[in-house]
């Protein structure tokens, strides 16, 4: 059995989508959720879906020891960041080489880096009058959004787009491609 931990700081729609995708999979399971935000929507989703969840404060997370210990104690093989807003500590990256991936709501290397998350990304894309955006799934290293790219998918940016409309289009791409990509990485 391959055990996945999903890290999320926000609503957690990707986490829930991934959970449903692997629900009947006998080889891959969502073992737990980790959050650094006590008010995150992901917590209610985890309760409803009966997925074990753990809160780690940013301070403890930065240090790296508690999260490494938690991952070990739950026999985690693979870590998926789905809207997780904290830098991954070096010791965790060392423990999980090429086994931590992230999804970013734009076409990296553009519109990435510190502070580039959520609506900030879509706002910048619209303000720069881009005519396309998309998603990037990539390995995680010690810098925000700079790990090796695994997959990108594109969508148009319309002249009439608001941040919300673009975010919805991007979420659809994320929900389509993220679980498939995880499955491919874990079965190849
Ligand atoms: C997604 O757009 C993802 O690309 C970004 O954070 C957002 C999380 O959305 N990293 P949700 O919490 O899964 O709905």
mmCIF file of N, CA, C and O and ligand atoms in Angstrom, residues 8-17 42 45 81-85 102-106 116-118 121-122 134-136 145 167 170-171 174-175 178, ligand 1:
data_model
loop_
_atom_site.group_PDB
_atom_site.id
_atom_site.type_symbol
_atom_site.label_atom_id
_atom_site.label_comp_id
_atom_site.label_asym_id
_atom_site.label_seq_id
_atom_site.Cartn_x
_atom_site.Cartn_y
_atom_site.Cartn_z
ATOM 1 N N UNK A 8 -2.550 20.871 3.252
ATOM 2 C CA UNK A 8 -3.400 21.939 2.713
ATOM 3 C C UNK A 8 -3.611 23.016 3.768
ATOM 4 O O UNK A 8 -3.706 22.712 4.961
ATOM 5 N N UNK A 9 -3.703 24.271 3.311
ATOM 6 C CA UNK A 9 -3.921 25.387 4.247
ATOM 7 C C UNK A 9 -5.265 26.061 4.037
ATOM 8 O O UNK A 9 -5.620 26.978 4.783
ATOM 9 N N UNK A 10 -5.994 25.659 2.989
ATOM 10 C CA UNK A 10 -7.211 26.406 2.647
ATOM 11 C C UNK A 10 -8.431 25.528 2.565
ATOM 12 O O UNK A 10 -8.633 24.631 3.386
ATOM 13 N N UNK A 11 -9.240 25.782 1.541
ATOM 14 C CA UNK A 11 -10.526 25.105 1.398
ATOM 15 C C UNK A 11 -10.392 23.583 1.235
ATOM 16 O O UNK A 11 -11.214 22.821 1.744
ATOM 17 N N UNK A 12 -9.400 23.165 0.479
ATOM 18 C CA UNK A 12 -9.167 21.725 0.357
ATOM 19 C C UNK A 12 -9.975 21.023 -0.715
ATOM 20 O O UNK A 12 -10.144 19.808 -0.660
ATOM 21 N N UNK A 13 -10.440 21.765 -1.720
ATOM 22 C CA UNK A 13 -11.221 21.086 -2.768
ATOM 23 C C UNK A 13 -10.354 20.079 -3.520
ATOM 24 O O UNK A 13 -10.827 19.007 -3.905
ATOM 25 N N UNK A 14 -9.090 20.405 -3.742
ATOM 26 C CA UNK A 14 -8.201 19.438 -4.403
ATOM 27 C C UNK A 14 -7.998 18.200 -3.540
ATOM 28 O O UNK A 14 -8.026 17.079 -4.040
ATOM 29 N N UNK A 15 -7.805 18.419 -2.253
ATOM 30 C CA UNK A 15 -7.603 17.286 -1.344
ATOM 31 C C UNK A 15 -8.811 16.352 -1.392
ATOM 32 O O UNK A 15 -8.675 15.126 -1.500
ATOM 33 N N UNK A 16 -10.014 16.933 -1.335
ATOM 34 C CA UNK A 16 -11.222 16.092 -1.365
ATOM 35 C C UNK A 16 -11.335 15.350 -2.690
ATOM 36 O O UNK A 16 -11.653 14.159 -2.729
ATOM 37 N N UNK A 17 -11.036 16.058 -3.770
ATOM 38 C CA UNK A 17 -11.115 15.440 -5.097
ATOM 39 C C UNK A 17 -10.135 14.257 -5.214
ATOM 40 O O UNK A 17 -10.473 13.195 -5.740
ATOM 41 N N UNK A 42 -10.367 22.738 4.934
ATOM 42 C CA UNK A 42 -9.942 21.342 4.794
ATOM 43 C C UNK A 42 -10.260 20.535 6.061
ATOM 44 O O UNK A 42 -10.518 19.333 5.994
ATOM 45 N N UNK A 45 -13.722 19.217 5.852
ATOM 46 C CA UNK A 45 -13.768 18.149 4.840
ATOM 47 C C UNK A 45 -13.173 16.853 5.413
ATOM 48 O O UNK A 45 -13.720 15.768 5.216
ATOM 49 N N UNK A 81 1.185 18.482 -1.889
ATOM 50 C CA UNK A 81 0.812 19.810 -1.401
ATOM 51 C C UNK A 81 -0.326 20.316 -2.266
ATOM 52 O O UNK A 81 -0.196 20.423 -3.488
ATOM 53 N N UNK A 82 -1.457 20.604 -1.623
ATOM 54 C CA UNK A 82 -2.632 21.059 -2.379
ATOM 55 C C UNK A 82 -3.126 22.349 -1.726
ATOM 56 O O UNK A 82 -4.005 22.323 -0.869
ATOM 57 N N UNK A 83 -2.492 23.449 -2.104
ATOM 58 C CA UNK A 83 -2.853 24.724 -1.492
ATOM 59 C C UNK A 83 -2.226 24.853 -0.114
ATOM 60 O O UNK A 83 -2.881 25.304 0.829
ATOM 61 N N UNK A 84 -0.960 24.454 0.005
ATOM 62 C CA UNK A 84 -0.274 24.521 1.304
ATOM 63 C C UNK A 84 0.687 25.698 1.295
ATOM 64 O O UNK A 84 1.595 25.763 0.461
ATOM 65 N N UNK A 85 0.445 26.638 2.249
ATOM 66 C CA UNK A 85 1.168 27.907 2.193
ATOM 67 C C UNK A 85 2.295 27.996 3.214
ATOM 68 O O UNK A 85 2.302 28.861 4.076
ATOM 69 N N UNK A 102 3.754 19.545 -5.703
ATOM 70 C CA UNK A 102 2.881 20.693 -5.437
ATOM 71 C C UNK A 102 2.111 21.012 -6.702
ATOM 72 O O UNK A 102 2.551 20.697 -7.802
ATOM 73 N N UNK A 103 0.963 21.663 -6.516
ATOM 74 C CA UNK A 103 0.235 22.185 -7.675
ATOM 75 C C UNK A 103 0.196 23.701 -7.560
ATOM 76 O O UNK A 103 -0.050 24.250 -6.481
ATOM 77 N N UNK A 104 0.460 24.364 -8.692
ATOM 78 C CA UNK A 104 0.476 25.829 -8.710
ATOM 79 C C UNK A 104 -0.526 26.303 -9.764
ATOM 80 O O UNK A 104 -0.544 25.773 -10.881
ATOM 81 N N UNK A 105 -1.320 27.342 -9.432
ATOM 82 C CA UNK A 105 -2.401 27.728 -10.350
ATOM 83 C C UNK A 105 -1.961 28.702 -11.441
ATOM 84 O O UNK A 105 -2.651 29.691 -11.709
ATOM 85 N N UNK A 106 -0.845 28.441 -12.081
ATOM 86 C CA UNK A 106 -0.372 29.247 -13.213
ATOM 87 C C UNK A 106 0.706 28.450 -13.935
ATOM 88 O O UNK A 106 1.099 27.365 -13.481
ATOM 89 N N UNK A 116 3.070 34.554 -4.305
ATOM 90 C CA UNK A 116 2.260 34.236 -5.479
ATOM 91 C C UNK A 116 1.382 33.020 -5.169
ATOM 92 O O UNK A 116 1.776 31.872 -5.428
ATOM 93 N N UNK A 117 0.245 33.278 -4.579
ATOM 94 C CA UNK A 117 -0.698 32.199 -4.295
ATOM 95 C C UNK A 117 -2.112 32.752 -4.429
ATOM 96 O O UNK A 117 -2.330 33.971 -4.411
ATOM 97 N N UNK A 118 -3.056 31.840 -4.595
ATOM 98 C CA UNK A 118 -4.471 32.200 -4.661
ATOM 99 C C UNK A 118 -4.742 33.318 -5.652
ATOM 100 O O UNK A 118 -4.193 33.349 -6.753
ATOM 101 N N UNK A 121 -2.138 35.359 -7.776
ATOM 102 C CA UNK A 121 -1.660 34.810 -9.047
ATOM 103 C C UNK A 121 -2.606 35.238 -10.175
ATOM 104 O O UNK A 121 -2.184 35.796 -11.187
ATOM 105 N N UNK A 122 -3.911 34.986 -9.979
ATOM 106 C CA UNK A 122 -4.882 35.277 -11.046
ATOM 107 C C UNK A 122 -4.944 36.778 -11.334
ATOM 108 O O UNK A 122 -5.086 37.195 -12.473
ATOM 109 N N UNK A 134 -2.979 28.538 -16.626
ATOM 110 C CA UNK A 134 -3.074 27.086 -16.500
ATOM 111 C C UNK A 134 -2.575 26.604 -15.154
ATOM 112 O O UNK A 134 -2.590 27.350 -14.166
ATOM 113 N N UNK A 135 -2.143 25.364 -15.128
ATOM 114 C CA UNK A 135 -1.655 24.775 -13.880
ATOM 115 C C UNK A 135 -0.280 24.153 -14.096
ATOM 116 O O UNK A 135 0.051 23.749 -15.213
ATOM 117 N N UNK A 136 0.475 24.090 -13.024
ATOM 118 C CA UNK A 136 1.771 23.409 -13.067
ATOM 119 C C UNK A 136 1.855 22.465 -11.871
ATOM 120 O O UNK A 136 1.665 22.889 -10.728
ATOM 121 N N UNK A 145 8.074 27.113 -5.578
ATOM 122 C CA UNK A 145 7.682 26.952 -6.989
ATOM 123 C C UNK A 145 8.841 26.755 -7.958
ATOM 124 O O UNK A 145 8.711 27.058 -9.144
ATOM 125 N N UNK A 167 -10.173 31.685 -11.602
ATOM 126 C CA UNK A 167 -9.879 30.696 -10.552
ATOM 127 C C UNK A 167 -10.730 29.440 -10.747
ATOM 128 O O UNK A 167 -10.248 28.314 -10.572
ATOM 129 N N UNK A 170 -9.375 27.395 -13.568
ATOM 130 C CA UNK A 170 -8.121 26.737 -13.151
ATOM 131 C C UNK A 170 -8.418 25.562 -12.208
ATOM 132 O O UNK A 170 -7.808 24.499 -12.306
ATOM 133 N N UNK A 171 -9.371 25.759 -11.308
ATOM 134 C CA UNK A 171 -9.738 24.672 -10.394
ATOM 135 C C UNK A 171 -10.213 23.437 -11.174
ATOM 136 O O UNK A 171 -9.921 22.306 -10.797
ATOM 137 N N UNK A 174 -7.272 21.674 -12.355
ATOM 138 C CA UNK A 174 -6.599 21.009 -11.225
ATOM 139 C C UNK A 174 -7.313 19.714 -10.864
ATOM 140 O O UNK A 174 -6.685 18.674 -10.653
ATOM 141 N N UNK A 175 -8.653 19.789 -10.795
ATOM 142 C CA UNK A 175 -9.418 18.611 -10.380
ATOM 143 C C UNK A 175 -9.314 17.493 -11.418
ATOM 144 O O UNK A 175 -9.364 16.316 -11.080
ATOM 145 N N UNK A 178 -4.754 16.654 -11.459
ATOM 146 C CA UNK A 178 -3.912 16.367 -10.286
ATOM 147 C C UNK A 178 -3.977 14.881 -9.881
ATOM 148 O O UNK A 178 -2.933 14.219 -9.759
HETATM 149 C C1 LIG B 1 -5.224 25.731 -5.855
HETATM 150 O O1 LIG B 1 -5.568 26.676 -6.813
HETATM 151 C C2 LIG B 1 -3.769 25.360 -5.964
HETATM 152 O O2 LIG B 1 -3.256 25.491 -7.257
HETATM 153 C C3 LIG B 1 -3.097 26.350 -5.075
HETATM 154 O O3 LIG B 1 -3.985 26.549 -4.008
HETATM 155 C C4 LIG B 1 -5.319 26.288 -4.446
HETATM 156 C C5 LIG B 1 -5.938 25.325 -3.483
HETATM 157 O O4 LIG B 1 -7.307 25.169 -3.729
HETATM 158 N N1 LIG B 1 -1.781 25.907 -4.699
HETATM 159 P P1 LIG B 1 -8.183 24.174 -2.854
HETATM 160 O O5 LIG B 1 -7.959 24.548 -1.397
HETATM 161 O O6 LIG B 1 -7.715 22.797 -3.151
HETATM 162 O O7 LIG B 1 -9.592 24.414 -3.293
#
